[in-house]
Short mmCIF file of C-alpha atoms in Angstrom, two decimals:
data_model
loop_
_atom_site.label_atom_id
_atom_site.label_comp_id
_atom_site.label_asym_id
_atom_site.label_seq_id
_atom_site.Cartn_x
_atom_site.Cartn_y
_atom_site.Cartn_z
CA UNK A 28 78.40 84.56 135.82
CA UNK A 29 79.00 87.31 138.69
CA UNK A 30 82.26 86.05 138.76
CA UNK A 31 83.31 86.97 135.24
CA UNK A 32 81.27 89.77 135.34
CA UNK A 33 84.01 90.95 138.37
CA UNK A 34 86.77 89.56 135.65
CA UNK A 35 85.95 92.10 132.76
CA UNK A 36 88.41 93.91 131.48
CA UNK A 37 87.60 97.69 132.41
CA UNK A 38 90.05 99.05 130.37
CA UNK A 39 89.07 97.70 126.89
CA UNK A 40 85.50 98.87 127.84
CA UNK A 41 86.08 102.17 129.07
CA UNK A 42 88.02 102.68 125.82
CA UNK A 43 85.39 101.08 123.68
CA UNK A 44 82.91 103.72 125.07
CA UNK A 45 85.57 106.31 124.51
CA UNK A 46 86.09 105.61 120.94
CA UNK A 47 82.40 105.49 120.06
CA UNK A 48 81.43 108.47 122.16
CA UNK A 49 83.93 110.62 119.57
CA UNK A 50 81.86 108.55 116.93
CA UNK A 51 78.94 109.93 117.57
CA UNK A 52 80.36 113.67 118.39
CA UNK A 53 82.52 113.56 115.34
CA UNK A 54 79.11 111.89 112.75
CA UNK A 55 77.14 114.53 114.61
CA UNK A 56 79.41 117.74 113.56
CA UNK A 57 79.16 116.93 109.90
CA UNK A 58 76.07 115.33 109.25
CA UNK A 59 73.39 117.88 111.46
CA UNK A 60 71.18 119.96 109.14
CA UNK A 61 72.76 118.13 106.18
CA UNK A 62 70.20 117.25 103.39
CA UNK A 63 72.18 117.30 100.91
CA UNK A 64 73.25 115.46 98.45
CA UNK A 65 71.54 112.93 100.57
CA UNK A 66 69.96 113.56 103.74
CA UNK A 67 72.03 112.91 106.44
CA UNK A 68 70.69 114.51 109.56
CA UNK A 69 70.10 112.06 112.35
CA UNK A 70 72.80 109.71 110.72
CA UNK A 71 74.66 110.47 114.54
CA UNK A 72 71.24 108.76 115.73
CA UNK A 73 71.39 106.06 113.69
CA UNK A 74 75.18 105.52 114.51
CA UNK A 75 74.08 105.48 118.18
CA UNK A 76 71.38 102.96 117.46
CA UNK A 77 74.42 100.56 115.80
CA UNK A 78 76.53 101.23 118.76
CA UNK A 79 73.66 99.95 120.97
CA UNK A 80 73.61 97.15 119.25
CA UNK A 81 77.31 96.57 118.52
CA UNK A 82 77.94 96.77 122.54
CA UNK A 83 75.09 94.24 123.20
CA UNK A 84 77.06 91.54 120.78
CA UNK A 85 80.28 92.72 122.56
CA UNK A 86 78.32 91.23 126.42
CA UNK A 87 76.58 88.77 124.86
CA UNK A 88 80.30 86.62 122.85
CA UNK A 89 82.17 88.31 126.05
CA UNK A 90 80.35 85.34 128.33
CA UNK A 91 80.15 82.65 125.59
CA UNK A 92 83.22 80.14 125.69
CA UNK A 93 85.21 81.31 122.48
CA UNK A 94 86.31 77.66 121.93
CA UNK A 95 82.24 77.15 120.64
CA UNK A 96 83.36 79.73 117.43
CA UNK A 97 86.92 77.93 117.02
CA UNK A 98 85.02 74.21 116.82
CA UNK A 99 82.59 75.51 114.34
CA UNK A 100 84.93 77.87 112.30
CA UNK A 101 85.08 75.97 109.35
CA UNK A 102 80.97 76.46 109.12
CA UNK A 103 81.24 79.88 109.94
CA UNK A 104 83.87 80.06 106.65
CA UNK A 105 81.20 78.00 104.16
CA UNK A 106 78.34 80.30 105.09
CA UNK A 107 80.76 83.24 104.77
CA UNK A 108 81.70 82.10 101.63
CA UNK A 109 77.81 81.80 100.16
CA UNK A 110 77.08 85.00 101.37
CA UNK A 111 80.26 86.80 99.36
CA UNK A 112 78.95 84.61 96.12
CA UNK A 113 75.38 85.60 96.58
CA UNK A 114 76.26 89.30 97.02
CA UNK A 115 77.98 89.04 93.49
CA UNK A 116 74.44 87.86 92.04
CA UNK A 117 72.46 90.08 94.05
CA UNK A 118 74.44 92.78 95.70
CA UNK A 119 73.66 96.29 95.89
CA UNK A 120 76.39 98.90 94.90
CA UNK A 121 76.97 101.54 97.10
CA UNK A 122 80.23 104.35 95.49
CA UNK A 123 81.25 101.73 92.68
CA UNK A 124 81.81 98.50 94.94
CA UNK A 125 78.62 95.39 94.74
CA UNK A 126 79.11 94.35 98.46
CA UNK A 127 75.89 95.01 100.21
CA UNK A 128 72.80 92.87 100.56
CA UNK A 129 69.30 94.20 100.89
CA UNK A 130 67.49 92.29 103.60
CA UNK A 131 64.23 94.14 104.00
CA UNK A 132 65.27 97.54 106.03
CA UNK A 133 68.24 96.18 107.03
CA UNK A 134 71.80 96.32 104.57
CA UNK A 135 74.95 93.93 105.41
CA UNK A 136 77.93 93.84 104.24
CA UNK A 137 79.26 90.19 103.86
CA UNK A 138 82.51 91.28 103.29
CA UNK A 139 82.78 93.14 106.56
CA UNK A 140 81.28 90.04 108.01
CA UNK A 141 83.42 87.88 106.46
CA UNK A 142 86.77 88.89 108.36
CA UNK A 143 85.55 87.84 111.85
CA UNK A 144 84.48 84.15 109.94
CA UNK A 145 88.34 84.04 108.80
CA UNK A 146 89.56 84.63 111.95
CA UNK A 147 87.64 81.80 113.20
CA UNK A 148 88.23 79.90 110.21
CA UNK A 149 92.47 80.12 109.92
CA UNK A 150 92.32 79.99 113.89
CA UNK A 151 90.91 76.76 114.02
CA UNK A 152 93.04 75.08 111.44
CA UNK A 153 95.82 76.19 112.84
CA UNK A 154 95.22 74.52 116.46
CA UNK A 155 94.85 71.67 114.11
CA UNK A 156 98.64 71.81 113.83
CA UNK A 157 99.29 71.15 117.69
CA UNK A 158 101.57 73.68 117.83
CA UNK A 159 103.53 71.69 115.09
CA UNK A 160 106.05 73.84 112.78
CA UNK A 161 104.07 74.77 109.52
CA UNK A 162 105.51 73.49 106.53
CA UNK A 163 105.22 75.29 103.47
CA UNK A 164 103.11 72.54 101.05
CA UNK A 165 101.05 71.48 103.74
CA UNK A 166 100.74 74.22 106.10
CA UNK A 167 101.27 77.58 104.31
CA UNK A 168 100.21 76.43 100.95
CA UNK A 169 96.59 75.37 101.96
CA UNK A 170 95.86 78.83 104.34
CA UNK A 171 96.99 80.56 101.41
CA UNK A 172 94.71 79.26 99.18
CA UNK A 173 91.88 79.31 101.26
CA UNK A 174 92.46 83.16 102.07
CA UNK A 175 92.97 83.51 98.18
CA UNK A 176 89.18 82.44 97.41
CA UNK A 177 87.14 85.15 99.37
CA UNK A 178 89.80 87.79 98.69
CA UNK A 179 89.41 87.25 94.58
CA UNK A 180 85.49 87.40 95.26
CA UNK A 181 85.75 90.32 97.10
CA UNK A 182 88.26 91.73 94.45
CA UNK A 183 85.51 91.14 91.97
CA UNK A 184 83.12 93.76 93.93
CA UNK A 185 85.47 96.12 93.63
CA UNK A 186 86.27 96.40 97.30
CA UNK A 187 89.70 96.09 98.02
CA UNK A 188 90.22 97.28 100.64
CA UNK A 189 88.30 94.13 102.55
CA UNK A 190 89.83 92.22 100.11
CA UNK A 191 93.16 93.68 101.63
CA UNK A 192 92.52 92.69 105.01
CA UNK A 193 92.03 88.93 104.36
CA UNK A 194 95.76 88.77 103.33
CA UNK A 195 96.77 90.92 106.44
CA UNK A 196 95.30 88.46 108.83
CA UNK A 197 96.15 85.81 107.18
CA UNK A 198 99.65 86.81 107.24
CA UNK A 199 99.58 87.69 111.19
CA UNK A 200 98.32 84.20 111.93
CA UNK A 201 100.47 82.02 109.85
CA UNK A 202 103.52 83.97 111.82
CA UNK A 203 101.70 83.21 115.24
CA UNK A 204 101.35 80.06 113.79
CA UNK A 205 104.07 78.47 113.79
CA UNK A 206 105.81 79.49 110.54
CA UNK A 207 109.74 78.29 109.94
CA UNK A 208 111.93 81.97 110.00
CA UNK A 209 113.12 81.06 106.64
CA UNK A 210 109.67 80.91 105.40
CA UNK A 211 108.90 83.89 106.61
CA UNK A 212 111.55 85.80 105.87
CA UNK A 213 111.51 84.88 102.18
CA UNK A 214 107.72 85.49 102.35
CA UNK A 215 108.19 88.69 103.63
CA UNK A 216 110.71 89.93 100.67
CA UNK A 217 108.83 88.47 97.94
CA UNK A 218 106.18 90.73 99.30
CA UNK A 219 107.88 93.95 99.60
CA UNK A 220 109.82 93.29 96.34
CA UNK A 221 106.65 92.34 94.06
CA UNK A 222 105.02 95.72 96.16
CA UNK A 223 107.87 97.85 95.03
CA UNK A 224 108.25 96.43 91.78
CA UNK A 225 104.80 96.84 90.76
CA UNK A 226 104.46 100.58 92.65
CA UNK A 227 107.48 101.46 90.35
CA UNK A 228 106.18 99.71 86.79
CA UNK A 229 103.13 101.66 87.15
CA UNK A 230 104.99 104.70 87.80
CA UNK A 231 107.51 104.44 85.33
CA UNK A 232 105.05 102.50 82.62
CA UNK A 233 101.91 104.96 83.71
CA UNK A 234 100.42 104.62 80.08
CA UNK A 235 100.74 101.10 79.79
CA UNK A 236 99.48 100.25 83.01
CA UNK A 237 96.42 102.76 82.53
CA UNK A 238 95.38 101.36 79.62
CA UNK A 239 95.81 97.63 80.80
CA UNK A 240 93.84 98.11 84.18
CA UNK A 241 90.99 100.70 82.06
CA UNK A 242 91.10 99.03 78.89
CA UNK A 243 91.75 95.44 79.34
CA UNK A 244 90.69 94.74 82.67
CA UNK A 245 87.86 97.00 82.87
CA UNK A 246 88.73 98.31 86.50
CA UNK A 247 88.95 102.05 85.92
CA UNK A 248 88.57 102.69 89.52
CA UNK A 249 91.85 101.20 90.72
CA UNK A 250 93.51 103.86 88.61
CA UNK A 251 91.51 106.43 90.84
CA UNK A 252 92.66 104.98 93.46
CA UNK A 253 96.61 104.49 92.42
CA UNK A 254 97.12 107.71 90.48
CA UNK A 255 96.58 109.86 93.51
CA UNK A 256 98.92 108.20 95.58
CA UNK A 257 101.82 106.84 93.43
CA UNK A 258 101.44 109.79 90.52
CA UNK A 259 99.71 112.44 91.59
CA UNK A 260 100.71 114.67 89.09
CA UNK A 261 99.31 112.46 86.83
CA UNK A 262 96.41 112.08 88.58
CA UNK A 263 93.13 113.81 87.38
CA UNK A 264 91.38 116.56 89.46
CA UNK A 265 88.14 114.02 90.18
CA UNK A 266 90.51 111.27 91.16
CA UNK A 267 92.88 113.32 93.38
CA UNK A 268 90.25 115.56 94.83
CA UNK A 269 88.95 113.33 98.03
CA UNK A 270 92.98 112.79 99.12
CA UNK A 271 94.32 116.53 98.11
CA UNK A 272 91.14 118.25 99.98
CA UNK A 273 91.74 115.80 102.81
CA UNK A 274 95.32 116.23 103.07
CA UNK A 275 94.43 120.32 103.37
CA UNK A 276 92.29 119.86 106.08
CA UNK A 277 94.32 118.28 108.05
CA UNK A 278 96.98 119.91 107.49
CA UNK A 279 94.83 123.53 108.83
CA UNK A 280 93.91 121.71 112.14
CA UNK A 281 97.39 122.58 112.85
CA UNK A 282 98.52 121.67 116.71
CA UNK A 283 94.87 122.22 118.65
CA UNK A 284 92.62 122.08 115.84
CA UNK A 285 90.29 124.87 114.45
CA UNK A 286 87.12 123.62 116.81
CA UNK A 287 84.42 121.37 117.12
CA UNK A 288 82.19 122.22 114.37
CA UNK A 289 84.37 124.81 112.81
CA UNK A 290 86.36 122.74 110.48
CA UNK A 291 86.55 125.33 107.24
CA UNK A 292 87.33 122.37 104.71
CA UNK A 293 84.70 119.56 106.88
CA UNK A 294 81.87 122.03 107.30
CA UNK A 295 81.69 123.23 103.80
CA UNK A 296 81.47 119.82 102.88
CA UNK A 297 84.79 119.79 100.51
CA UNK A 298 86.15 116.77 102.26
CA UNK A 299 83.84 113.80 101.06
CA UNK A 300 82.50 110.74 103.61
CA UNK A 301 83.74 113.09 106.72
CA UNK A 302 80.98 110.87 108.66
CA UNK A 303 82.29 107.57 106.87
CA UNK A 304 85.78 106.57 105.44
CA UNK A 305 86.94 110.06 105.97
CA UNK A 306 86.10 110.58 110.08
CA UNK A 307 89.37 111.02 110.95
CA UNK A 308 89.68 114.11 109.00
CA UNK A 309 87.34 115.42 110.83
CA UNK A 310 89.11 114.75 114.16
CA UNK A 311 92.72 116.40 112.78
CA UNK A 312 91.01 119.55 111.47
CA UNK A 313 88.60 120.56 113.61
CA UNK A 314 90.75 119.02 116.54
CA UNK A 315 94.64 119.29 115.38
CA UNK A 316 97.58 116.86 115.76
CA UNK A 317 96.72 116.42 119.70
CA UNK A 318 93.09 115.42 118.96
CA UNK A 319 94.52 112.99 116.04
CA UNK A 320 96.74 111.66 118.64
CA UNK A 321 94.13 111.54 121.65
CA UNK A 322 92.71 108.84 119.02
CA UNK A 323 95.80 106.96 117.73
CA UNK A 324 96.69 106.70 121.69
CA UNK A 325 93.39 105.45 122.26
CA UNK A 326 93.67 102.49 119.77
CA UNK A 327 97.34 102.06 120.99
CA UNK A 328 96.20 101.14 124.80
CA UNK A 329 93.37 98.91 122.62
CA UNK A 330 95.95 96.87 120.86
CA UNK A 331 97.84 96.96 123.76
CA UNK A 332 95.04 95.22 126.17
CA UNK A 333 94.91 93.20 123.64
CA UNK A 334 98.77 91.58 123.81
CA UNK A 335 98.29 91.61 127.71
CA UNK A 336 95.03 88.94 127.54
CA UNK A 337 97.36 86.51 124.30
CA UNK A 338 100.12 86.46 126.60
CA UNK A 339 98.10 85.92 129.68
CA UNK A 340 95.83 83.06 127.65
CA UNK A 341 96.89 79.43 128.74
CA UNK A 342 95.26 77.96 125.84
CA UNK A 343 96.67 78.27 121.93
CA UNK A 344 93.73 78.86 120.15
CA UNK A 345 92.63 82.11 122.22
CA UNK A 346 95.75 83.39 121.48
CA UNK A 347 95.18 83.12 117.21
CA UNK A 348 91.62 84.97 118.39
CA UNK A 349 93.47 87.92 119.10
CA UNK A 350 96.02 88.11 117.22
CA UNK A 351 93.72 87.69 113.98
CA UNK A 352 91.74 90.47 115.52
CA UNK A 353 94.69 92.06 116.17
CA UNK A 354 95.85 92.26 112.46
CA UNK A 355 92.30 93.02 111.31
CA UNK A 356 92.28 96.27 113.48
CA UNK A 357 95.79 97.27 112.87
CA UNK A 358 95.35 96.93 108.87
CA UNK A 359 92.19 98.90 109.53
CA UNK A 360 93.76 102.03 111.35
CA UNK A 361 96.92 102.22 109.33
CA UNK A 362 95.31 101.98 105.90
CA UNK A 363 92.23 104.60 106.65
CA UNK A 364 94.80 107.05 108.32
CA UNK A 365 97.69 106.16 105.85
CA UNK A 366 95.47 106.79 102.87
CA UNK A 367 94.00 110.52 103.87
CA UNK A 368 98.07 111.61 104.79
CA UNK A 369 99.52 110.16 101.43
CA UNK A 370 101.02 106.95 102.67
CA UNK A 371 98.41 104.74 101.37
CA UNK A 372 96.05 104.39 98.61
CA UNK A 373 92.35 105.43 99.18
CA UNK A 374 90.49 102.01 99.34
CA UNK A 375 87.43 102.76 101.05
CA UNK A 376 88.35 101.11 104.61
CA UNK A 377 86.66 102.55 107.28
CA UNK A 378 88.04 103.60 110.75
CA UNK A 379 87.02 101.09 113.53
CA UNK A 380 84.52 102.23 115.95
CA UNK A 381 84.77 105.78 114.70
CA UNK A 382 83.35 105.40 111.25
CA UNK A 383 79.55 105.55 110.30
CA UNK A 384 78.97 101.56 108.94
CA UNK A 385 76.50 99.09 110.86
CA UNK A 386 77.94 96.68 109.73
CA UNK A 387 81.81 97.79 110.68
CA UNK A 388 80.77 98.28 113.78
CA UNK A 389 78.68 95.25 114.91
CA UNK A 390 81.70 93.27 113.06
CA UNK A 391 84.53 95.45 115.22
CA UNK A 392 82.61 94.58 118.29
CA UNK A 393 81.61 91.08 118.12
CA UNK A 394 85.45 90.92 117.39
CA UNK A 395 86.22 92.69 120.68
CA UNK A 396 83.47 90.49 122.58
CA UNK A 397 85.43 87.69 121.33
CA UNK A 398 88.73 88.68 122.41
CA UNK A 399 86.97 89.52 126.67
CA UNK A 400 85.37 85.69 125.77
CA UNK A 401 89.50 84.33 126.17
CA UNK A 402 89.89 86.79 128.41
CA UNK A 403 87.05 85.35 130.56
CA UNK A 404 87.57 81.81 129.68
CA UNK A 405 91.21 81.57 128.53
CA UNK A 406 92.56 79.95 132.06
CA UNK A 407 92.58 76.27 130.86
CA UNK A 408 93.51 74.36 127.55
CA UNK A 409 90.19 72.99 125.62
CA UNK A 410 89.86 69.10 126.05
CA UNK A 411 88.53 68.73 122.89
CA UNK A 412 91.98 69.93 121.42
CA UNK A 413 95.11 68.39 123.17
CA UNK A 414 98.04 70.22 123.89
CA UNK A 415 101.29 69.78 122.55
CA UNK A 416 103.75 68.53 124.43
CA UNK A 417 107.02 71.23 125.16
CA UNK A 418 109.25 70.29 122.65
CA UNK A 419 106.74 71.14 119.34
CA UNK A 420 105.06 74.23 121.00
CA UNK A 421 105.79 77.74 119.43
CA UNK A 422 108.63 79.39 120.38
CA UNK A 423 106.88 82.67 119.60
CA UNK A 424 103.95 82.24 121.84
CA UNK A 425 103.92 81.75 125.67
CA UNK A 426 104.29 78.09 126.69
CA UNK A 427 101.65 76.76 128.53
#
């Protein structure tokens, strides 16, 4: 135990606390003497509360073998699955998505939950393989399906942005997986061309489209959420007004930002969810472009640490661990930042480890205790799982 202890990782802890003390500084700027519409002074207390907790799962996985959560993955994935069914039944809706379930004081979010139980899940299917090339019926076919059914139950609450993510690590671990180039590749521009090709059919067939996704499909929301960023002249003033006020405020934080606490758009609450999805606009206005990078260089030495301990892992399935974690992150930063700068549509995603959200966070770091667990751990290949011999191991990862 002192041994591992001496083992840890410094650097993905140190910026851990890092990125959660600018939580709490950022929640605390524009949430203190707010009561209204809601109250939400003493929501930076709160957030400090969740951080507690958060860190306490991130010791607690760090010194349990990860190779437990690989064996029983595909458990982890049923009871994942009955908690995004039973949230469609019983959810609570929180800003127009059914994803939360009321457990006496305390709220969860199974979709948040759910991404860590895919990770586990794909990982553990894939060391299946043996490092074996994945062919497309039997290997890509049956990942894709089983990603498929929690992402169309999470569509269903209206949450896409969860629903998102599932695809994105799916995607990273079939590559890490194994995957034949070809299959990749054509993957890859059946992708981007279906992307581009329905980006430009809603653009150029606007009416159409708003009618089908308002009319037929009864999902008026995704049209708030597309007309800002694909049409926004098209785009009415309540759907565009979250993105065009955010887009304002960070462009005023200019180079060194306008001060802590003296963010003109932030402060006078114009910019909605600053403690939530919209933290990081926050950080650019009331700390400019070297405060917004401060952060992105922070998550860049993250995902960094990150490649160091896959590399330096001797056994296959810690290396799916963090590369599904990984993905998860990645998708996470780019799509919050991406969708308050125009690049992406708004879906709700919060910023990891920054963002107000129990259950983000507690999710983000039992993630991260996962990924010091094959840190601690990953120096020899599980028993239980045989390693393949030289000739069918991946050529992208490092041989063992």
């Amino acid at each position: 135990m002192l041994e591992k202890l001496k083992r840890v990782d410094p650097v993905i802890v140190v910026v851990l606390i890092m990125l959660m003390s600018i939580s709490i500084f950022s929640i605390y700027s524009v949430t203190v003497g707010r009561i209204s519409p809601i109250k939400l002074d003493g929501f930076h207390f709160q957030m400090l509360k969740y951080d507690l907790l958060g860190f306490m799962a991130f010791i607690v996985l760090a010194f349990v073998n990860y190779k437990w959560f690989i064996r029983y993955g595909k458990y982890i994935y049923a009871l994942g699955l009955g908690l995004l069914v039973l949230v469609i039944f019983i959810g609570k809706e929180q800003n127009g998505a059914q994803g939360w379930l009321k457990l006496g004081s305390l709220t969860l979010q199974p979709a948040e939950l759910f991404k860590l139980a895919l990770i586990l899940f794909l990982a553990s299917l894939l060391l299946r393989k043996q490092g074996a090339v994945l062919t497309f019926w039997r290997g890509v076919v049956p990942i894709g399906l089983l990603t498929l059914i929690p992402f169309v139950l999470v569509l269903v609450q209206n949450d896409l942005g969860n629903a998102l993510s599932y695809i994105v690590i799916m995607l990273g671990l079939v590559w890490i997986g194994n995957i034949k180039f070809t299959h990749a590749l054509t993957g890859l521009l059946l992708i981007g061309v279906t992307g581009a090709g329905l980006a430009l059919g809603y653009i150029h067939y606007h009416d159409q489209a708003v009618h089908f996704l308002g009319e037929t499909i009864g999902r008026k929301h995704l049209i708030a959420r597309l007309d800002p960023w694909l049409v926004p002249d098209l785009a009415t003033a309540d759907a565009s007004y979250h993105t065009k006020n955010a887009k304002i405020a960070i462009a005023s934080g200019g180079m060194g930002g306008e001060g802590y606490m003296n963010g003109d758009s932030v402060q006078a609450g114009r910019v909605p969810y600053t403690y939530s999805d919209a933290i990081f606009v926050q950080i650019a206005e009331e700390f400019g472009f070297l405060g917004s990078a401060f952060v992105l260089l922070l998550f860049f030495i993250l995902i960094h640490r990150m490649i160091v301990v896959a590399l330096e892992c001797r056994e296959r399935s810690g290396t799916f661990l963090i590369i599904g974690v990984a993905a998860m992150l990645l998708y996470q930063i780019l799509e919050n930042i991406g969708a308050f700068i125009g690049l992406m549509p708004l879906t709700g995603i919060t910023l990891p480890f920054i963002s107000y959200g129990g259950t983000s966070v507690l999710i983000n770091m039992a993630a991260m205790g996962i990924v010091m667990s094959v840190h601690l751990h990953g120096e020899e290949a599980e028993p239980d799982f045989p390693v393949p011999s030289a000739g069918s191991a991946n050529p992208r990862m490092l041989k063992i």
